[in-house]
mmCIF file of C-alpha atoms in Angstrom:
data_model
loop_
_atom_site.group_PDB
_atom_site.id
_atom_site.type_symbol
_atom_site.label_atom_id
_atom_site.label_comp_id
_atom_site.label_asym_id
_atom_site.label_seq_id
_atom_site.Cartn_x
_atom_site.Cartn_y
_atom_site.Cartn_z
ATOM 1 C CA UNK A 1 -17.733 -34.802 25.413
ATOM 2 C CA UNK A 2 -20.264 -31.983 27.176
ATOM 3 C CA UNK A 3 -20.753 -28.974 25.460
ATOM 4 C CA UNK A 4 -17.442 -26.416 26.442
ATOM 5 C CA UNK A 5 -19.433 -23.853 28.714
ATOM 6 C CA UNK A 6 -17.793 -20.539 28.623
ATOM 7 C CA UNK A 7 -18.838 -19.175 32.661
ATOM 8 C CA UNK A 8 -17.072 -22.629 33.584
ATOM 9 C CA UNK A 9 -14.084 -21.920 31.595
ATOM 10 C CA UNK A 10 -14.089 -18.523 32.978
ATOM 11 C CA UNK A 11 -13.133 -19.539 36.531
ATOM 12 C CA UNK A 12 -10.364 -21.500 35.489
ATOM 13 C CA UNK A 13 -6.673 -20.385 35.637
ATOM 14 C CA UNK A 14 -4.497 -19.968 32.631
ATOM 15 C CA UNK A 15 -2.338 -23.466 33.410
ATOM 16 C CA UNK A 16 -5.803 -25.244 32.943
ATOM 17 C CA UNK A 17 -7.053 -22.947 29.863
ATOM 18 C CA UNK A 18 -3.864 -23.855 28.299
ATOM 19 C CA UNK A 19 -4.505 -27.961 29.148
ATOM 20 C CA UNK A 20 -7.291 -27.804 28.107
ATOM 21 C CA UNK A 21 -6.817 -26.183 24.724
ATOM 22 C CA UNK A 22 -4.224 -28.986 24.118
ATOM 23 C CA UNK A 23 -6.476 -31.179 24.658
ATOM 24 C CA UNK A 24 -9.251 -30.195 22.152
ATOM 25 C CA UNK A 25 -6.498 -29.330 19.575
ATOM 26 C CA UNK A 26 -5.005 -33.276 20.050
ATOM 27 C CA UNK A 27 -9.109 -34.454 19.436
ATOM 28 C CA UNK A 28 -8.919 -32.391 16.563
ATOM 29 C CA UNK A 29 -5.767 -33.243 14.760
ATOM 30 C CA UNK A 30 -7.293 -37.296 15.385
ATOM 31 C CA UNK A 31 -10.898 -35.964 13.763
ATOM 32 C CA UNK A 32 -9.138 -34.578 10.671
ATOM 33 C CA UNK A 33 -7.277 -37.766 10.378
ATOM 34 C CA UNK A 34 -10.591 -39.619 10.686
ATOM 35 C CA UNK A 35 -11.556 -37.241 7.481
ATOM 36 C CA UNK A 36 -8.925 -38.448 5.206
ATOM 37 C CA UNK A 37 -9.510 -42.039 6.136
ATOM 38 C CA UNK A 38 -12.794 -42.212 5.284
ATOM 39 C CA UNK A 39 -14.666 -41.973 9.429
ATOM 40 C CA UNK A 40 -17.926 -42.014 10.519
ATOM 41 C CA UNK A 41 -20.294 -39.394 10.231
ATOM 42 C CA UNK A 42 -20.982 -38.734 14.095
ATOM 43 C CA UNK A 43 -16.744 -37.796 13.999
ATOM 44 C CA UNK A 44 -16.664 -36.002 10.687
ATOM 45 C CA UNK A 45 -19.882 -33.747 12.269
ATOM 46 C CA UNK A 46 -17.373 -33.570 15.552
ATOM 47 C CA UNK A 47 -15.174 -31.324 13.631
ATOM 48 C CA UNK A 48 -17.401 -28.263 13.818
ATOM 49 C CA UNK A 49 -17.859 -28.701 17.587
ATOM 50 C CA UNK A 50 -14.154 -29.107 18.830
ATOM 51 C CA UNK A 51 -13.322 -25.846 16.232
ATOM 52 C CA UNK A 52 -15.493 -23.632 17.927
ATOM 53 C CA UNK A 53 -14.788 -25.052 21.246
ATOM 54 C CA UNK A 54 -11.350 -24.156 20.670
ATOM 55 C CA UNK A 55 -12.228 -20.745 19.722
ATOM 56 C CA UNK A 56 -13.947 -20.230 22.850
ATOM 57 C CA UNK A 57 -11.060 -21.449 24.874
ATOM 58 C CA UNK A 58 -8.552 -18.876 23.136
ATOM 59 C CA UNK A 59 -10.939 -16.110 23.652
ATOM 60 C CA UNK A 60 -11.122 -16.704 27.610
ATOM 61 C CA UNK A 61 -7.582 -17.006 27.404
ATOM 62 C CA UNK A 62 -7.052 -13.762 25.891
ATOM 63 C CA UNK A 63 -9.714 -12.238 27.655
ATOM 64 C CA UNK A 64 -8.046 -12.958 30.804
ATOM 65 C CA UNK A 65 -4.570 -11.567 29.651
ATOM 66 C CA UNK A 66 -6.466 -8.673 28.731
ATOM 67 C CA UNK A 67 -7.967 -8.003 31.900
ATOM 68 C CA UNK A 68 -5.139 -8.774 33.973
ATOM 69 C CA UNK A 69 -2.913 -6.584 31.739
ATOM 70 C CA UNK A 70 -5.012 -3.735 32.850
ATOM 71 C CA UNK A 71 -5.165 -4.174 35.584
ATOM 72 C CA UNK A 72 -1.375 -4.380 35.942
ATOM 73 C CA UNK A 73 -1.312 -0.860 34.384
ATOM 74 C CA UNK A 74 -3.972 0.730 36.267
ATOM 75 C CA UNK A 75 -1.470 3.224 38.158
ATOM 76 C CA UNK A 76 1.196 3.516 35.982
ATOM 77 C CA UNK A 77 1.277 6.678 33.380
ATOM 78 C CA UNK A 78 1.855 5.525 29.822
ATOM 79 C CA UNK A 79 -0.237 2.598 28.402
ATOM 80 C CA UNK A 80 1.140 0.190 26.095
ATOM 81 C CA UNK A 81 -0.680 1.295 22.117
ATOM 82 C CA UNK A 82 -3.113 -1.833 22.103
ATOM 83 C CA UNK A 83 -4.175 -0.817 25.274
ATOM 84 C CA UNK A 84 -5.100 2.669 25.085
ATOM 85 C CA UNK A 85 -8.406 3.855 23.416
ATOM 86 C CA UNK A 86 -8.933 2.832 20.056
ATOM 87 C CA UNK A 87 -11.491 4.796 18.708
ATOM 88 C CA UNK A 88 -10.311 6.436 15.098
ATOM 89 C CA UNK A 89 -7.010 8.010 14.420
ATOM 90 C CA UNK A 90 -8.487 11.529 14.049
ATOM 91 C CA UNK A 91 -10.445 11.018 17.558
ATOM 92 C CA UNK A 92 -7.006 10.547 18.872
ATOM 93 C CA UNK A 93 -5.176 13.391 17.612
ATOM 94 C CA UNK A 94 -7.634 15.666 18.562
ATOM 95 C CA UNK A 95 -7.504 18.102 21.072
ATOM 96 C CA UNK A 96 -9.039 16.488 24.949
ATOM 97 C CA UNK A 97 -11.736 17.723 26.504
ATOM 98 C CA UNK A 98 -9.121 19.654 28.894
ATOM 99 C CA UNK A 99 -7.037 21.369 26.465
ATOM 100 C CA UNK A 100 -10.341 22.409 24.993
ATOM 101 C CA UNK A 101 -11.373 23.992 28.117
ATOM 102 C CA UNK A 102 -8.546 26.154 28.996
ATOM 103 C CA UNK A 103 -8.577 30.116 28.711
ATOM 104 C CA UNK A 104 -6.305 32.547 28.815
ATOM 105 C CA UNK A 105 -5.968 34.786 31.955
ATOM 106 C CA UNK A 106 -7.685 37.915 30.019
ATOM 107 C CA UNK A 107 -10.577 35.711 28.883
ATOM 108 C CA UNK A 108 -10.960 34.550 32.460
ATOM 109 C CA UNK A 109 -11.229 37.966 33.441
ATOM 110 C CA UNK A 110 -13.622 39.088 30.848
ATOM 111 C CA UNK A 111 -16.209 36.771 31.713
ATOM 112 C CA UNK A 112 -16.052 37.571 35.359
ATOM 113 C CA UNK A 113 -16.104 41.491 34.987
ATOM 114 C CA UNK A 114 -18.428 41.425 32.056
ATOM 115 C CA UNK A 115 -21.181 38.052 32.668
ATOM 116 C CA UNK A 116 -23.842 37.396 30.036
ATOM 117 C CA UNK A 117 -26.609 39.320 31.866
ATOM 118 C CA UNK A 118 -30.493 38.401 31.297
ATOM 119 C CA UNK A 119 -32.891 41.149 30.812
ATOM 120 C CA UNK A 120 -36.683 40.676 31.609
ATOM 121 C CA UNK A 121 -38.951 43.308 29.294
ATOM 122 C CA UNK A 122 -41.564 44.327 32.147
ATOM 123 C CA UNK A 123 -45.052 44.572 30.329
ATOM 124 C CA UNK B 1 30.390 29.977 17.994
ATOM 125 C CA UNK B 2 32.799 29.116 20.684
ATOM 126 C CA UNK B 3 36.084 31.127 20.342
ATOM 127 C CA UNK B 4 38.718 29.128 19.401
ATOM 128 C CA UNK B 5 41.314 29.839 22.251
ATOM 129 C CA UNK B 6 39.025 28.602 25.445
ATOM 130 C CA UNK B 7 39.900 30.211 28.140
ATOM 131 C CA UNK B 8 38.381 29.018 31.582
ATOM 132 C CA UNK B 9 35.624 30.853 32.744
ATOM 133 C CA UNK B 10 35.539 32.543 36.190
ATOM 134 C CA UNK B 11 33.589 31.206 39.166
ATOM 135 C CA UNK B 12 30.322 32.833 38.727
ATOM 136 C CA UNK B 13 29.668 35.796 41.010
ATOM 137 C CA UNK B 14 26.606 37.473 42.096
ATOM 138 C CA UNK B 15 27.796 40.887 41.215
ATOM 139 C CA UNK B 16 30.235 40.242 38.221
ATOM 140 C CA UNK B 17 32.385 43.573 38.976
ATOM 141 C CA UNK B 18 34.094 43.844 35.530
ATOM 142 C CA UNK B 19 37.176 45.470 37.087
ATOM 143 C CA UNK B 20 37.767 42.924 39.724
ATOM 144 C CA UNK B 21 36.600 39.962 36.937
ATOM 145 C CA UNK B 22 39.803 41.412 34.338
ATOM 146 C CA UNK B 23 42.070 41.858 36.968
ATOM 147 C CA UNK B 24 41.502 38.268 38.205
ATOM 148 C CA UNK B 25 41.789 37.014 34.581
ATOM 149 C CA UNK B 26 44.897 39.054 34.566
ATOM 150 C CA UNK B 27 46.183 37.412 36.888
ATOM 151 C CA UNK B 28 45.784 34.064 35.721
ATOM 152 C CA UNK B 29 47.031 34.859 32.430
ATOM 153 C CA UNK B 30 50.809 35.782 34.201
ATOM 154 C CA UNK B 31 50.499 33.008 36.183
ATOM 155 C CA UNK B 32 49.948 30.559 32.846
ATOM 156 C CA UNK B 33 47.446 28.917 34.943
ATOM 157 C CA UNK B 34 45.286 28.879 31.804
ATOM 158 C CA UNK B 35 45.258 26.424 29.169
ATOM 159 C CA UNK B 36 45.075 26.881 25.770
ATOM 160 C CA UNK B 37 43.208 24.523 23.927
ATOM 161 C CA UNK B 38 45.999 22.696 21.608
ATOM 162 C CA UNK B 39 44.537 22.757 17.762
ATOM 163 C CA UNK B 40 43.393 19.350 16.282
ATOM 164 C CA UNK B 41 46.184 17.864 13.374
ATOM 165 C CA UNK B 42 44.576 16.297 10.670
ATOM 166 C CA UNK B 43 46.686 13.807 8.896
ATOM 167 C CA UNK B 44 43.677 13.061 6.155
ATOM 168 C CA UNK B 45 42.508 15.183 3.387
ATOM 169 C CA UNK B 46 39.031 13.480 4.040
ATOM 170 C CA UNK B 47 36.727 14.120 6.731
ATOM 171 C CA UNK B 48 34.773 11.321 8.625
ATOM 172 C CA UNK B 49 31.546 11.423 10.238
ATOM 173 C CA UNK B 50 32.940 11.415 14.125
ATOM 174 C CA UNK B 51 31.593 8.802 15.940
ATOM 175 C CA UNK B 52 29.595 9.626 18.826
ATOM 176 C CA UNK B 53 27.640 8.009 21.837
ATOM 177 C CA UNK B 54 25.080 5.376 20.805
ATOM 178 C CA UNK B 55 22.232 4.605 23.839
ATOM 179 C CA UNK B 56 20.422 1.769 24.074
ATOM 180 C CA UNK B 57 16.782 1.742 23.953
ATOM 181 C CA UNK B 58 14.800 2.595 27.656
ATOM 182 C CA UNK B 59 11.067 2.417 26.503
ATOM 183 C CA UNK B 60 9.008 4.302 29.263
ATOM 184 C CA UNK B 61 6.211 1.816 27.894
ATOM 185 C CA UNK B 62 6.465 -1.522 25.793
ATOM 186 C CA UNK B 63 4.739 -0.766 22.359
ATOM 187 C CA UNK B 64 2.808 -4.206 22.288
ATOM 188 C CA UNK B 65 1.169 -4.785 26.247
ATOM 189 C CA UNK B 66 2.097 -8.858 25.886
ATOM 190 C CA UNK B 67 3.762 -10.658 22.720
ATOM 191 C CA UNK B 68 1.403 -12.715 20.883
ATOM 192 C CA UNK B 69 1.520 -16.574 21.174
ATOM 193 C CA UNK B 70 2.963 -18.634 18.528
ATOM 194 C CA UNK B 71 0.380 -19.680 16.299
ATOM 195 C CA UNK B 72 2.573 -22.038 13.649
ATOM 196 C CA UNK B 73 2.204 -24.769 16.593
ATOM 197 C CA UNK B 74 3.083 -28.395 16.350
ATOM 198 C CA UNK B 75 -1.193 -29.034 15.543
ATOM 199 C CA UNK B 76 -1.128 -26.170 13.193
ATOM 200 C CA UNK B 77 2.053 -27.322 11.343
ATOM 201 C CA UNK B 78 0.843 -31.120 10.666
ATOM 202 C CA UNK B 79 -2.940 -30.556 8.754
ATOM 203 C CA UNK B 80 -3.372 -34.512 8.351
ATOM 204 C CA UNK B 81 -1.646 -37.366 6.942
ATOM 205 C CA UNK B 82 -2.092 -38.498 3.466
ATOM 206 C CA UNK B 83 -3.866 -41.759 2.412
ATOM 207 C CA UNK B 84 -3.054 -42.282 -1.412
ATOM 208 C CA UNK B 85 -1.887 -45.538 -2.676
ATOM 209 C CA UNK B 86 1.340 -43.849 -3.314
ATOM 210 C CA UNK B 87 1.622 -42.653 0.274
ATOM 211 C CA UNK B 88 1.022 -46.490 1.430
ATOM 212 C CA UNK B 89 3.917 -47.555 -0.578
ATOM 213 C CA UNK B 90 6.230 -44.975 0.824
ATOM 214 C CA UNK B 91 4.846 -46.289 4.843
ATOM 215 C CA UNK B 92 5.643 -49.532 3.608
ATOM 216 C CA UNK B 93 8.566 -49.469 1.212
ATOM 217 C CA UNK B 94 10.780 -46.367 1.830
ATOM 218 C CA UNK B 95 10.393 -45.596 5.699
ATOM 219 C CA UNK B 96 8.422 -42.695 5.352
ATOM 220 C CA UNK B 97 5.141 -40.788 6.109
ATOM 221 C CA UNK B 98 3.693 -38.180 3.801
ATOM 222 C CA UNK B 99 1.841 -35.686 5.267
ATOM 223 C CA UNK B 100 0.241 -32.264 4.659
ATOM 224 C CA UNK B 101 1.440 -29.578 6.305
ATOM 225 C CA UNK B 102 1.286 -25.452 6.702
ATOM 226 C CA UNK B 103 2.226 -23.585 3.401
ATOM 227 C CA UNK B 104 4.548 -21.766 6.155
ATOM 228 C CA UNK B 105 6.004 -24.539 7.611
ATOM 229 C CA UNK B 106 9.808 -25.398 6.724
ATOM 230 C CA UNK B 107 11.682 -28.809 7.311
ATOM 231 C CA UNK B 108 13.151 -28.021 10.711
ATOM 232 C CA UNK B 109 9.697 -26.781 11.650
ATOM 233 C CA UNK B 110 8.016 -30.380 10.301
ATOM 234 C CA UNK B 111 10.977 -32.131 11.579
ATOM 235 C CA UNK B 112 10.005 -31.040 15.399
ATOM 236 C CA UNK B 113 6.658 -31.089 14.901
ATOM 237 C CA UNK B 114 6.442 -35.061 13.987
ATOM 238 C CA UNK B 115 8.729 -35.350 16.819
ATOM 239 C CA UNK B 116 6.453 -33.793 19.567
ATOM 240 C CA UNK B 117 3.116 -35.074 18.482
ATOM 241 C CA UNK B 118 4.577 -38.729 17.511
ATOM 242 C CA UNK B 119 7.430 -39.457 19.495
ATOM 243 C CA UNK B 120 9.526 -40.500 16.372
ATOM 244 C CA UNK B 121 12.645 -39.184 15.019
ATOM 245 C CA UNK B 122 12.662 -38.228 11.041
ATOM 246 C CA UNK B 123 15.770 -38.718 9.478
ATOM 247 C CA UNK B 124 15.331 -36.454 6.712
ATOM 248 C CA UNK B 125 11.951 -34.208 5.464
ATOM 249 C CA UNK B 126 11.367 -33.186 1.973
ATOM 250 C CA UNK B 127 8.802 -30.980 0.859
ATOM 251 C CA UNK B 128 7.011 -29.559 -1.863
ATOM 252 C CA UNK B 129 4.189 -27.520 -2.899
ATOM 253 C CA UNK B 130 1.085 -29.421 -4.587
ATOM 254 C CA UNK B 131 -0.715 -27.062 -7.682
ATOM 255 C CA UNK B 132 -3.646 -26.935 -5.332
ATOM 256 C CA UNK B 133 -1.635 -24.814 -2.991
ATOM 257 C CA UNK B 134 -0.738 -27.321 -0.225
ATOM 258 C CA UNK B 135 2.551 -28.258 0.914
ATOM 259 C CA UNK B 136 3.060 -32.047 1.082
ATOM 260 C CA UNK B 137 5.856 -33.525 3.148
ATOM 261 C CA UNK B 138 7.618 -36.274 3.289
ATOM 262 C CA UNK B 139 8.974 -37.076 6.271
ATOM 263 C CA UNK B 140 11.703 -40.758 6.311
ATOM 264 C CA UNK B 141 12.004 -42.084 9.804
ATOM 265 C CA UNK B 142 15.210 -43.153 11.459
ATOM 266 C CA UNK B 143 15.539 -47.056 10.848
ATOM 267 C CA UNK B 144 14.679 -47.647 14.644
ATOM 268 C CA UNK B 145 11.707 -46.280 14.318
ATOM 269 C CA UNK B 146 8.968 -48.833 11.597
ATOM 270 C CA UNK B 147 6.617 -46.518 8.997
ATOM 271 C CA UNK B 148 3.852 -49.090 9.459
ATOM 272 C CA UNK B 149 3.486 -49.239 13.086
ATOM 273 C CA UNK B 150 3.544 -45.434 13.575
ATOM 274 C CA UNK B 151 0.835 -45.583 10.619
ATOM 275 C CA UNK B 152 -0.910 -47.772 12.976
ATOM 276 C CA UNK B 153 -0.731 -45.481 15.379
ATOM 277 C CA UNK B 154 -2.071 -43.014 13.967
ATOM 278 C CA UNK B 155 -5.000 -44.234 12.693
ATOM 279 C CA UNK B 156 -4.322 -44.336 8.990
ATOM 280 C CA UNK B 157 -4.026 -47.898 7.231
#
């Protein structure tokens, strides 16, 4: 079998992601039997190949749910948790960049009656 | 604290003139157009919780964006057959094929497993655990189905 490419499993849809994971999972349930029964090397060295093919398969799978997920959610408000910003768990409870920014009516005022002024010593 | 005689309140006003307020509660008083709220009898010494209105849950968001797939699938359930001399004897003699399966598989789990990725019907699955960690089943066919050619099969003999 060709080497699983992951651009060409990229432009699949999830009906044939899902065939084809079936697929490599039925090859490998035949190479471990192989194992046991004493195969050939060129299947036992198969094993490797199909795993990670396998793995690549699941992550364009998932990749794709991902994606399309978020995209689903784009407009609406509140994010499912896995989807929103991981980042740490302090990061998140701290205040956002908004809240930091606000000021209070008298503070607004202050700065516009009383700027930071620049003086120039003439020489 | 709400008094305990209720009586119903008067149709809100925009200028609540207290004189014209009493004298309309006055009137509704002779009239015995107000109700007074009959006290509660309690035939028990012992006082229960009341029950009140349970809602059902309305997430604004699901918690988890898309449940994840089952990963105890029929390939992850059955590992590989087993091969032993003793295993042969049970293809041949008893029915059966031995197999090793997931440490978190259970018999009804084996049981549907063999029959998706075989297309044979167990009869009966026992299991155990091997000291090495692995669970070992063995799994007796129905007698329409024959041991040996499903061995054949499936590529052990």
């Amino acid at each position: 079998m060709a080497r699983i490419k992951v651009h060409e499993l990229r432009g699949k849809n999830k009906a044939e992601l899902q065939g084809q994971l079936k697929d490599l999972k039925a090859e490998l349930s035949l190479l471990r039997v192989a194992k046991v029964t004493g195969g050939a090397p060129n299947k036992l060295s198969k094993i490797k190949v199909v795993r990670t093919s396998i793995a690549r398969v699941l992550t364009v799978i998932s990749q794709k749910q991902k994606s399309a997920l978020r995209e689903a959610y784009k407009k609406k408000k509140l994010l499912p948790l896995d989807l929103r910003p991981k980042k740490t768990r302090a990061i998140r409870r701290r205040l956002t960049k908004h809240q930091l920014s606000l000021k209070t009516e008298r503070e607004k005022k202050h700065e516009k009656y009383f700027p930071l002024r620049k003086y120039a010593v003439k020489v | 604290m709400a008094p305990p005689r209720a009586v119903t309140a008067t149709k809100p006003k925009k200028k609540a003139d207290g004189k014209t307020q009493a004298l309309k509660v006055a009137k509704a008083v002779k009239s015995g157009s107000i109700k007074r709220k009959s006290k509660k009898i309690r035939t028990s010494v012992t006082f229960h919780r009341p029950k009140t209105l349970k809602k059902a849950r309305e997430p604004k968001y699901p918690r988890v964006s898309a449940p994840g797939r089952n990963k105890l699938d029929q390939y992850q359930i059955l590992k590989y057959p087993l091969t032993t001399e003793s295993a042969m004897k049970k293809i041949e003699d008893n029915n059966t094929l031995v197999f090793i399966v997931d440490l978190k598989a259970d018999k009804k789990m084996i049981k549907a497993a063999v029959k998706k990725m075989y297309e044979i019907q167990a009869k009966k699955v026992n299991t155990l655990i091997r000291p090495d960690g692995k669970k070992k089943a063995y799994v007796k066919l129905t007698p329409d189905y024959d041991a040996l050619d499903v061995a054949n099969k499936i590529g052990i003999i």
